[in-house]
Short mmCIF file of N, CA and C in Angstrom, two decimals:
data_model
loop_
_atom_site.label_atom_id
_atom_site.label_comp_id
_atom_site.label_asym_id
_atom_site.label_seq_id
_atom_site.Cartn_x
_atom_site.Cartn_y
_atom_site.Cartn_z
N MET A 144 67.12 -169.99 191.45
CA MET A 144 65.69 -170.10 191.40
C MET A 144 65.23 -170.39 189.99
N LYS A 145 64.38 -171.29 189.91
CA LYS A 145 63.82 -171.66 188.61
C LYS A 145 62.44 -171.07 188.49
N SER A 146 62.12 -170.71 187.26
CA SER A 146 60.80 -170.13 187.01
C SER A 146 59.74 -171.20 187.08
N LYS A 147 58.58 -170.84 187.61
CA LYS A 147 57.50 -171.80 187.71
C LYS A 147 56.85 -172.04 186.35
N ASN A 148 57.03 -171.12 185.42
CA ASN A 148 56.42 -171.25 184.10
C ASN A 148 57.19 -172.23 183.22
N MET A 149 58.42 -172.47 183.51
CA MET A 149 59.23 -173.38 182.69
C MET A 149 58.87 -174.82 183.02
N ILE A 150 58.90 -175.64 181.98
CA ILE A 150 58.60 -177.05 182.16
C ILE A 150 59.86 -177.74 182.65
N ASN A 151 59.74 -178.46 183.67
CA ASN A 151 60.85 -179.21 184.22
C ASN A 151 60.82 -180.60 183.60
N LEU A 152 61.82 -180.92 182.75
CA LEU A 152 61.84 -182.21 182.05
C LEU A 152 62.07 -183.37 183.00
N ASN A 153 62.60 -183.08 184.16
CA ASN A 153 62.85 -184.17 185.11
C ASN A 153 61.54 -184.72 185.69
N ASN A 154 60.50 -183.90 185.70
CA ASN A 154 59.24 -184.32 186.28
C ASN A 154 58.35 -185.07 185.29
N ILE A 155 58.75 -185.08 183.97
CA ILE A 155 57.94 -185.73 182.95
C ILE A 155 58.42 -187.18 182.82
N SER A 156 57.44 -188.08 182.68
CA SER A 156 57.79 -189.49 182.59
C SER A 156 58.45 -189.78 181.24
N LEU A 157 59.17 -190.88 181.19
CA LEU A 157 59.91 -191.28 179.99
C LEU A 157 58.96 -191.53 178.83
N SER A 158 57.82 -192.12 179.08
CA SER A 158 56.87 -192.42 178.00
C SER A 158 56.35 -191.13 177.37
N LYS A 159 56.09 -190.10 178.17
CA LYS A 159 55.64 -188.84 177.63
C LYS A 159 56.75 -188.15 176.83
N LYS A 160 57.97 -188.28 177.30
CA LYS A 160 59.12 -187.71 176.57
C LYS A 160 59.25 -188.39 175.19
N LEU A 161 59.12 -189.73 175.16
CA LEU A 161 59.22 -190.46 173.90
C LEU A 161 58.07 -190.10 172.95
N ILE A 162 56.86 -190.02 173.50
CA ILE A 162 55.71 -189.65 172.67
C ILE A 162 55.91 -188.24 172.11
N GLY A 163 56.37 -187.32 172.92
CA GLY A 163 56.64 -185.94 172.48
C GLY A 163 57.72 -185.91 171.40
N GLY A 164 58.78 -186.69 171.60
CA GLY A 164 59.87 -186.74 170.60
C GLY A 164 59.39 -187.30 169.28
N PHE A 165 58.63 -188.39 169.33
CA PHE A 165 58.08 -188.96 168.10
C PHE A 165 57.09 -188.00 167.44
N GLY A 166 56.33 -187.29 168.24
CA GLY A 166 55.39 -186.30 167.71
C GLY A 166 56.10 -185.21 166.95
N ILE A 167 57.21 -184.72 167.50
CA ILE A 167 58.01 -183.68 166.82
C ILE A 167 58.58 -184.23 165.53
N VAL A 168 59.09 -185.46 165.55
CA VAL A 168 59.64 -186.08 164.34
C VAL A 168 58.56 -186.24 163.27
N ILE A 169 57.38 -186.66 163.68
CA ILE A 169 56.28 -186.84 162.72
C ILE A 169 55.88 -185.50 162.11
N ILE A 170 55.80 -184.46 162.93
CA ILE A 170 55.46 -183.12 162.41
C ILE A 170 56.52 -182.66 161.41
N LEU A 171 57.80 -182.87 161.73
CA LEU A 171 58.87 -182.50 160.81
C LEU A 171 58.79 -183.30 159.51
N LEU A 172 58.48 -184.58 159.59
CA LEU A 172 58.33 -185.41 158.39
C LEU A 172 57.17 -184.91 157.52
N ILE A 173 56.08 -184.51 158.15
CA ILE A 173 54.95 -183.98 157.39
C ILE A 173 55.35 -182.69 156.68
N VAL A 174 56.07 -181.81 157.36
CA VAL A 174 56.52 -180.55 156.74
C VAL A 174 57.44 -180.85 155.55
N VAL A 175 58.36 -181.77 155.71
CA VAL A 175 59.27 -182.13 154.61
C VAL A 175 58.50 -182.75 153.45
N ALA A 176 57.53 -183.61 153.75
CA ALA A 176 56.74 -184.26 152.69
C ALA A 176 55.93 -183.23 151.91
N VAL A 177 55.31 -182.29 152.61
CA VAL A 177 54.51 -181.26 151.93
C VAL A 177 55.41 -180.39 151.05
N SER A 178 56.54 -179.98 151.56
CA SER A 178 57.43 -179.14 150.74
C SER A 178 57.99 -179.93 149.55
N SER A 179 58.25 -181.21 149.72
CA SER A 179 58.73 -182.05 148.61
C SER A 179 57.68 -182.18 147.52
N VAL A 180 56.44 -182.40 147.91
CA VAL A 180 55.35 -182.53 146.93
C VAL A 180 55.17 -181.22 146.18
N THR A 181 55.25 -180.11 146.90
CA THR A 181 55.11 -178.79 146.26
C THR A 181 56.23 -178.56 145.25
N GLU A 182 57.45 -178.84 145.63
CA GLU A 182 58.59 -178.66 144.72
C GLU A 182 58.50 -179.61 143.52
N LEU A 183 58.08 -180.84 143.76
CA LEU A 183 57.94 -181.81 142.68
C LEU A 183 56.90 -181.35 141.69
N SER A 184 55.83 -180.79 142.17
CA SER A 184 54.78 -180.25 141.29
C SER A 184 55.33 -179.09 140.46
N SER A 185 56.12 -178.26 141.08
CA SER A 185 56.72 -177.12 140.37
C SER A 185 57.69 -177.61 139.29
N ILE A 186 58.48 -178.60 139.60
CA ILE A 186 59.42 -179.17 138.63
C ILE A 186 58.66 -179.83 137.48
N GLU A 187 57.58 -180.52 137.80
CA GLU A 187 56.77 -181.17 136.76
C GLU A 187 56.17 -180.13 135.81
N THR A 188 55.68 -179.04 136.36
CA THR A 188 55.11 -177.97 135.54
C THR A 188 56.17 -177.36 134.63
N GLY A 189 57.35 -177.11 135.19
CA GLY A 189 58.45 -176.55 134.39
C GLY A 189 58.87 -177.48 133.27
N THR A 190 58.96 -178.77 133.57
CA THR A 190 59.34 -179.76 132.55
C THR A 190 58.28 -179.84 131.46
N LYS A 191 57.02 -179.81 131.85
CA LYS A 191 55.92 -179.86 130.87
C LYS A 191 55.97 -178.64 129.96
N ASN A 192 56.24 -177.46 130.53
CA ASN A 192 56.33 -176.24 129.72
C ASN A 192 57.48 -176.33 128.73
N LEU A 193 58.63 -176.84 129.17
CA LEU A 193 59.77 -176.99 128.26
C LEU A 193 59.44 -177.96 127.14
N PHE A 194 58.81 -179.08 127.49
CA PHE A 194 58.44 -180.07 126.48
C PHE A 194 57.44 -179.48 125.50
N ASP A 195 56.43 -178.76 126.01
CA ASP A 195 55.44 -178.14 125.13
C ASP A 195 56.08 -177.13 124.20
N ASN A 196 57.04 -176.35 124.71
CA ASN A 196 57.74 -175.38 123.86
C ASN A 196 58.53 -176.08 122.76
N ASP A 197 59.20 -177.18 123.11
CA ASP A 197 59.97 -177.92 122.11
C ASP A 197 59.05 -178.51 121.04
N VAL A 198 57.92 -179.06 121.45
CA VAL A 198 56.97 -179.63 120.49
C VAL A 198 56.42 -178.53 119.59
N THR A 199 56.04 -177.40 120.19
CA THR A 199 55.51 -176.28 119.41
C THR A 199 56.56 -175.75 118.44
N LEU A 200 57.80 -175.65 118.90
CA LEU A 200 58.88 -175.19 118.02
C LEU A 200 59.04 -176.14 116.84
N GLY A 201 59.00 -177.43 117.09
CA GLY A 201 59.11 -178.41 116.00
C GLY A 201 57.97 -178.30 115.01
N LYS A 202 56.74 -178.13 115.53
CA LYS A 202 55.58 -177.99 114.64
C LYS A 202 55.69 -176.73 113.79
N LYS A 203 56.10 -175.63 114.43
CA LYS A 203 56.21 -174.37 113.69
C LYS A 203 57.31 -174.46 112.63
N ALA A 204 58.41 -175.12 112.97
CA ALA A 204 59.50 -175.29 112.00
C ALA A 204 59.02 -176.12 110.80
N ASP A 205 58.26 -177.17 111.07
CA ASP A 205 57.69 -177.98 109.99
C ASP A 205 56.74 -177.15 109.13
N ASP A 206 55.89 -176.34 109.79
CA ASP A 206 54.96 -175.49 109.05
C ASP A 206 55.70 -174.49 108.17
N ILE A 207 56.80 -173.95 108.69
CA ILE A 207 57.60 -173.01 107.90
C ILE A 207 58.16 -173.70 106.66
N ASN A 208 58.68 -174.90 106.83
CA ASN A 208 59.22 -175.65 105.68
C ASN A 208 58.14 -175.94 104.65
N ILE A 209 56.99 -176.38 105.12
CA ILE A 209 55.89 -176.71 104.20
C ILE A 209 55.43 -175.47 103.44
N ASN A 210 55.25 -174.36 104.15
CA ASN A 210 54.78 -173.15 103.50
C ASN A 210 55.83 -172.54 102.57
N LEU A 211 57.10 -172.71 102.91
CA LEU A 211 58.15 -172.23 102.00
C LEU A 211 58.13 -173.05 100.71
N LEU A 212 57.98 -174.35 100.84
CA LEU A 212 57.88 -175.20 99.64
C LEU A 212 56.66 -174.81 98.80
N GLN A 213 55.54 -174.52 99.47
CA GLN A 213 54.34 -174.12 98.74
C GLN A 213 54.55 -172.77 98.05
N ALA A 214 55.20 -171.85 98.73
CA ALA A 214 55.48 -170.54 98.11
C ALA A 214 56.36 -170.70 96.88
N ARG A 215 57.38 -171.55 96.98
CA ARG A 215 58.27 -171.77 95.84
C ARG A 215 57.52 -172.44 94.69
N ARG A 216 56.62 -173.37 95.02
CA ARG A 216 55.81 -174.03 94.00
C ARG A 216 54.92 -173.01 93.28
N ASP A 217 54.30 -172.13 94.06
CA ASP A 217 53.43 -171.11 93.46
C ASP A 217 54.24 -170.08 92.66
N GLU A 218 55.46 -169.80 93.13
CA GLU A 218 56.36 -168.91 92.37
C GLU A 218 56.67 -169.52 91.00
N LYS A 219 57.00 -170.80 91.02
CA LYS A 219 57.30 -171.50 89.76
C LYS A 219 56.09 -171.48 88.83
N ASN A 220 54.91 -171.72 89.40
CA ASN A 220 53.70 -171.71 88.59
C ASN A 220 53.43 -170.33 88.00
N PHE A 221 53.70 -169.28 88.75
CA PHE A 221 53.53 -167.94 88.22
C PHE A 221 54.49 -167.72 87.04
N LEU A 222 55.73 -168.11 87.23
CA LEU A 222 56.72 -167.90 86.17
C LEU A 222 56.39 -168.71 84.92
N MET A 223 55.79 -169.86 85.10
CA MET A 223 55.45 -170.70 83.94
C MET A 223 54.16 -170.23 83.26
N ARG A 224 53.18 -169.79 84.04
CA ARG A 224 51.85 -169.51 83.50
C ARG A 224 51.52 -168.02 83.41
N ASN A 225 52.31 -167.16 84.06
CA ASN A 225 52.05 -165.72 84.12
C ASN A 225 50.63 -165.43 84.63
N ASP A 226 50.20 -166.19 85.62
CA ASP A 226 48.86 -166.04 86.20
C ASP A 226 49.01 -165.33 87.55
N LEU A 227 48.35 -164.17 87.69
CA LEU A 227 48.47 -163.38 88.92
C LEU A 227 47.84 -164.06 90.14
N ALA A 228 47.03 -165.08 89.93
CA ALA A 228 46.45 -165.79 91.07
C ALA A 228 47.55 -166.42 91.94
N TYR A 229 48.65 -166.79 91.33
CA TYR A 229 49.75 -167.39 92.08
C TYR A 229 50.48 -166.38 92.95
N VAL A 230 50.40 -165.10 92.60
CA VAL A 230 51.02 -164.06 93.41
C VAL A 230 50.35 -164.02 94.78
N ASP A 231 49.03 -164.08 94.80
CA ASP A 231 48.31 -164.08 96.07
C ASP A 231 48.62 -165.33 96.88
N LYS A 232 48.80 -166.44 96.20
CA LYS A 232 49.14 -167.68 96.91
C LYS A 232 50.51 -167.58 97.55
N VAL A 233 51.47 -166.97 96.84
CA VAL A 233 52.80 -166.78 97.41
C VAL A 233 52.71 -165.85 98.62
N LYS A 234 51.97 -164.76 98.49
CA LYS A 234 51.82 -163.82 99.60
C LYS A 234 51.18 -164.52 100.81
N SER A 235 50.21 -165.36 100.56
CA SER A 235 49.54 -166.07 101.65
C SER A 235 50.51 -167.00 102.36
N SER A 236 51.29 -167.75 101.61
CA SER A 236 52.27 -168.66 102.22
C SER A 236 53.31 -167.88 103.01
N VAL A 237 53.74 -166.76 102.47
CA VAL A 237 54.74 -165.93 103.16
C VAL A 237 54.16 -165.38 104.46
N ASN A 238 52.91 -164.95 104.43
CA ASN A 238 52.28 -164.44 105.65
C ASN A 238 52.16 -165.51 106.73
N VAL A 239 51.85 -166.73 106.32
CA VAL A 239 51.79 -167.83 107.30
C VAL A 239 53.16 -168.06 107.90
N ILE A 240 54.19 -168.00 107.08
CA ILE A 240 55.56 -168.17 107.59
C ILE A 240 55.88 -167.05 108.58
N LYS A 241 55.55 -165.82 108.24
CA LYS A 241 55.82 -164.69 109.15
C LYS A 241 55.09 -164.88 110.47
N ASN A 242 53.85 -165.33 110.42
CA ASN A 242 53.09 -165.56 111.66
C ASN A 242 53.72 -166.68 112.50
N ASP A 243 54.19 -167.74 111.83
CA ASP A 243 54.86 -168.82 112.55
C ASP A 243 56.14 -168.33 113.23
N VAL A 244 56.87 -167.48 112.53
CA VAL A 244 58.11 -166.94 113.10
C VAL A 244 57.80 -166.07 114.32
N VAL A 245 56.76 -165.27 114.24
CA VAL A 245 56.35 -164.46 115.39
C VAL A 245 55.96 -165.36 116.56
N ASP A 246 55.23 -166.42 116.27
CA ASP A 246 54.84 -167.37 117.32
C ASP A 246 56.07 -168.02 117.95
N ILE A 247 57.05 -168.35 117.14
CA ILE A 247 58.29 -168.96 117.66
C ILE A 247 59.01 -167.98 118.58
N SER A 248 59.06 -166.71 118.18
CA SER A 248 59.78 -165.73 119.00
C SER A 248 59.10 -165.50 120.35
N LYS A 249 57.83 -165.86 120.48
CA LYS A 249 57.11 -165.71 121.76
C LYS A 249 57.32 -166.90 122.68
N LEU A 250 57.86 -167.99 122.17
CA LEU A 250 58.07 -169.19 122.99
C LEU A 250 59.23 -168.98 123.97
N ASP A 251 59.21 -169.76 125.03
CA ASP A 251 60.30 -169.74 126.00
C ASP A 251 61.37 -170.72 125.52
N ILE A 252 62.21 -170.23 124.61
CA ILE A 252 63.25 -171.06 124.00
C ILE A 252 64.59 -170.34 124.11
N GLY A 253 65.62 -170.98 123.64
CA GLY A 253 66.95 -170.42 123.73
C GLY A 253 67.17 -169.23 122.81
N LEU A 254 68.21 -168.49 123.12
CA LEU A 254 68.55 -167.28 122.35
C LEU A 254 68.91 -167.63 120.91
N LYS A 255 69.58 -168.75 120.70
CA LYS A 255 69.98 -169.16 119.34
C LYS A 255 68.74 -169.39 118.48
N GLU A 256 67.74 -170.06 119.02
CA GLU A 256 66.51 -170.32 118.26
C GLU A 256 65.79 -169.02 117.93
N LYS A 257 65.80 -168.08 118.88
CA LYS A 257 65.15 -166.79 118.62
C LYS A 257 65.90 -166.00 117.55
N GLU A 258 67.23 -166.08 117.56
CA GLU A 258 68.02 -165.43 116.51
C GLU A 258 67.74 -166.07 115.16
N ASN A 259 67.63 -167.39 115.13
CA ASN A 259 67.30 -168.09 113.89
C ASN A 259 65.93 -167.65 113.37
N ALA A 260 64.98 -167.49 114.27
CA ALA A 260 63.64 -167.04 113.88
C ALA A 260 63.71 -165.63 113.29
N SER A 261 64.51 -164.78 113.90
CA SER A 261 64.68 -163.42 113.39
C SER A 261 65.32 -163.44 112.00
N ASN A 262 66.30 -164.31 111.80
CA ASN A 262 66.93 -164.44 110.47
C ASN A 262 65.93 -164.94 109.44
N ILE A 263 65.09 -165.89 109.83
CA ILE A 263 64.07 -166.41 108.91
C ILE A 263 63.12 -165.28 108.50
N LEU A 264 62.74 -164.45 109.47
CA LEU A 264 61.84 -163.33 109.17
C LEU A 264 62.48 -162.38 108.17
N ASN A 265 63.75 -162.07 108.36
CA ASN A 265 64.45 -161.19 107.41
C ASN A 265 64.55 -161.83 106.03
N LEU A 266 64.88 -163.11 105.99
CA LEU A 266 65.04 -163.78 104.71
C LEU A 266 63.72 -163.92 103.96
N ILE A 267 62.63 -164.24 104.67
CA ILE A 267 61.35 -164.43 104.00
C ILE A 267 60.81 -163.08 103.51
N THR A 268 61.11 -162.01 104.24
CA THR A 268 60.71 -160.67 103.79
C THR A 268 61.48 -160.30 102.52
N GLY A 269 62.77 -160.62 102.49
CA GLY A 269 63.56 -160.39 101.29
C GLY A 269 63.07 -161.20 100.11
N TYR A 270 62.70 -162.45 100.37
CA TYR A 270 62.16 -163.31 99.32
C TYR A 270 60.88 -162.71 98.75
N GLU A 271 60.00 -162.29 99.63
CA GLU A 271 58.72 -161.72 99.19
C GLU A 271 58.95 -160.46 98.35
N ASN A 272 59.82 -159.59 98.82
CA ASN A 272 60.11 -158.35 98.08
C ASN A 272 60.70 -158.65 96.71
N THR A 273 61.62 -159.58 96.64
CA THR A 273 62.24 -159.95 95.36
C THR A 273 61.20 -160.55 94.42
N PHE A 274 60.34 -161.41 94.95
CA PHE A 274 59.29 -162.01 94.13
C PHE A 274 58.35 -160.93 93.58
N LEU A 275 57.98 -159.99 94.43
CA LEU A 275 57.09 -158.92 93.97
C LEU A 275 57.76 -158.03 92.93
N GLU A 276 59.06 -157.85 93.03
CA GLU A 276 59.80 -157.11 91.98
C GLU A 276 59.75 -157.88 90.66
N ILE A 277 59.92 -159.19 90.73
CA ILE A 277 59.85 -160.03 89.52
C ILE A 277 58.46 -159.93 88.91
N VAL A 278 57.43 -159.93 89.75
CA VAL A 278 56.06 -159.81 89.25
C VAL A 278 55.88 -158.47 88.53
N ALA A 279 56.40 -157.40 89.15
CA ALA A 279 56.28 -156.08 88.53
C ALA A 279 57.01 -156.04 87.18
N LEU A 280 58.19 -156.63 87.13
CA LEU A 280 58.94 -156.67 85.86
C LEU A 280 58.21 -157.52 84.82
N GLN A 281 57.63 -158.62 85.27
CA GLN A 281 56.90 -159.49 84.35
C GLN A 281 55.68 -158.75 83.79
N LYS A 282 55.05 -157.93 84.63
CA LYS A 282 53.91 -157.13 84.15
C LYS A 282 54.37 -156.12 83.10
N GLN A 283 55.55 -155.52 83.30
CA GLN A 283 56.08 -154.58 82.31
C GLN A 283 56.37 -155.29 80.99
N ILE A 284 56.93 -156.48 81.10
CA ILE A 284 57.22 -157.25 79.89
C ILE A 284 55.92 -157.65 79.22
N GLY A 285 54.95 -158.02 80.04
CA GLY A 285 53.65 -158.42 79.54
C GLY A 285 53.31 -159.82 79.97
N LEU A 286 52.18 -159.94 80.65
CA LEU A 286 51.77 -161.27 81.11
C LEU A 286 51.23 -162.10 79.94
N LEU A 287 50.63 -161.43 78.99
CA LEU A 287 50.15 -162.09 77.79
C LEU A 287 50.99 -161.60 76.61
N GLU A 288 50.87 -162.27 75.47
CA GLU A 288 51.68 -161.93 74.31
C GLU A 288 51.46 -160.50 73.82
N MET A 289 50.28 -160.01 73.96
CA MET A 289 49.96 -158.70 73.41
C MET A 289 49.97 -157.59 74.44
N GLU A 290 50.50 -157.84 75.61
CA GLU A 290 50.55 -156.83 76.65
C GLU A 290 51.97 -156.34 76.85
N GLY A 291 52.09 -155.17 77.48
CA GLY A 291 53.38 -154.62 77.87
C GLY A 291 54.36 -154.49 76.72
N LEU A 292 55.60 -154.73 77.01
CA LEU A 292 56.66 -154.60 76.01
C LEU A 292 56.51 -155.62 74.89
N ASN A 293 56.00 -156.81 75.21
CA ASN A 293 55.77 -157.81 74.18
C ASN A 293 54.75 -157.31 73.15
N GLY A 294 53.72 -156.62 73.63
CA GLY A 294 52.70 -156.08 72.73
C GLY A 294 53.24 -154.96 71.86
N ASP A 295 54.20 -154.19 72.39
CA ASP A 295 54.80 -153.09 71.62
C ASP A 295 55.65 -153.61 70.48
N LEU A 296 56.20 -154.81 70.65
CA LEU A 296 57.03 -155.37 69.57
C LEU A 296 56.13 -155.86 68.49
#
């Protein structure tokens, strides 16, 4: 005995069977197309994020180089002129470098780049501390001829 609720395919005409089959194929194609577009959009977003991170990393690395050169220039000027205004300029350049390194560590980049950023932070902190020690020693010696140890002689 067959159930009356079940559709008997033998009673359906060939044209209706073909239309139904094509309808199912079209529905499946639409599902595949929608999922493909969704995945493609996701891949495009991921690629854009990677590209943006690489561009940002390059800009930050350039900024670090520029500010390090500026800090060294201001260090040289301090040593030549004994002018404390250059100390603030060195500190400012160092702070910009530290901020750039922090920004780099927040990017979605590789572990090696993050380790390099951490090393830069340690090195620039050491540079700043050493420079400030030199400034303190220079103050003891005397920034002007009649100051500090120079004045005592």
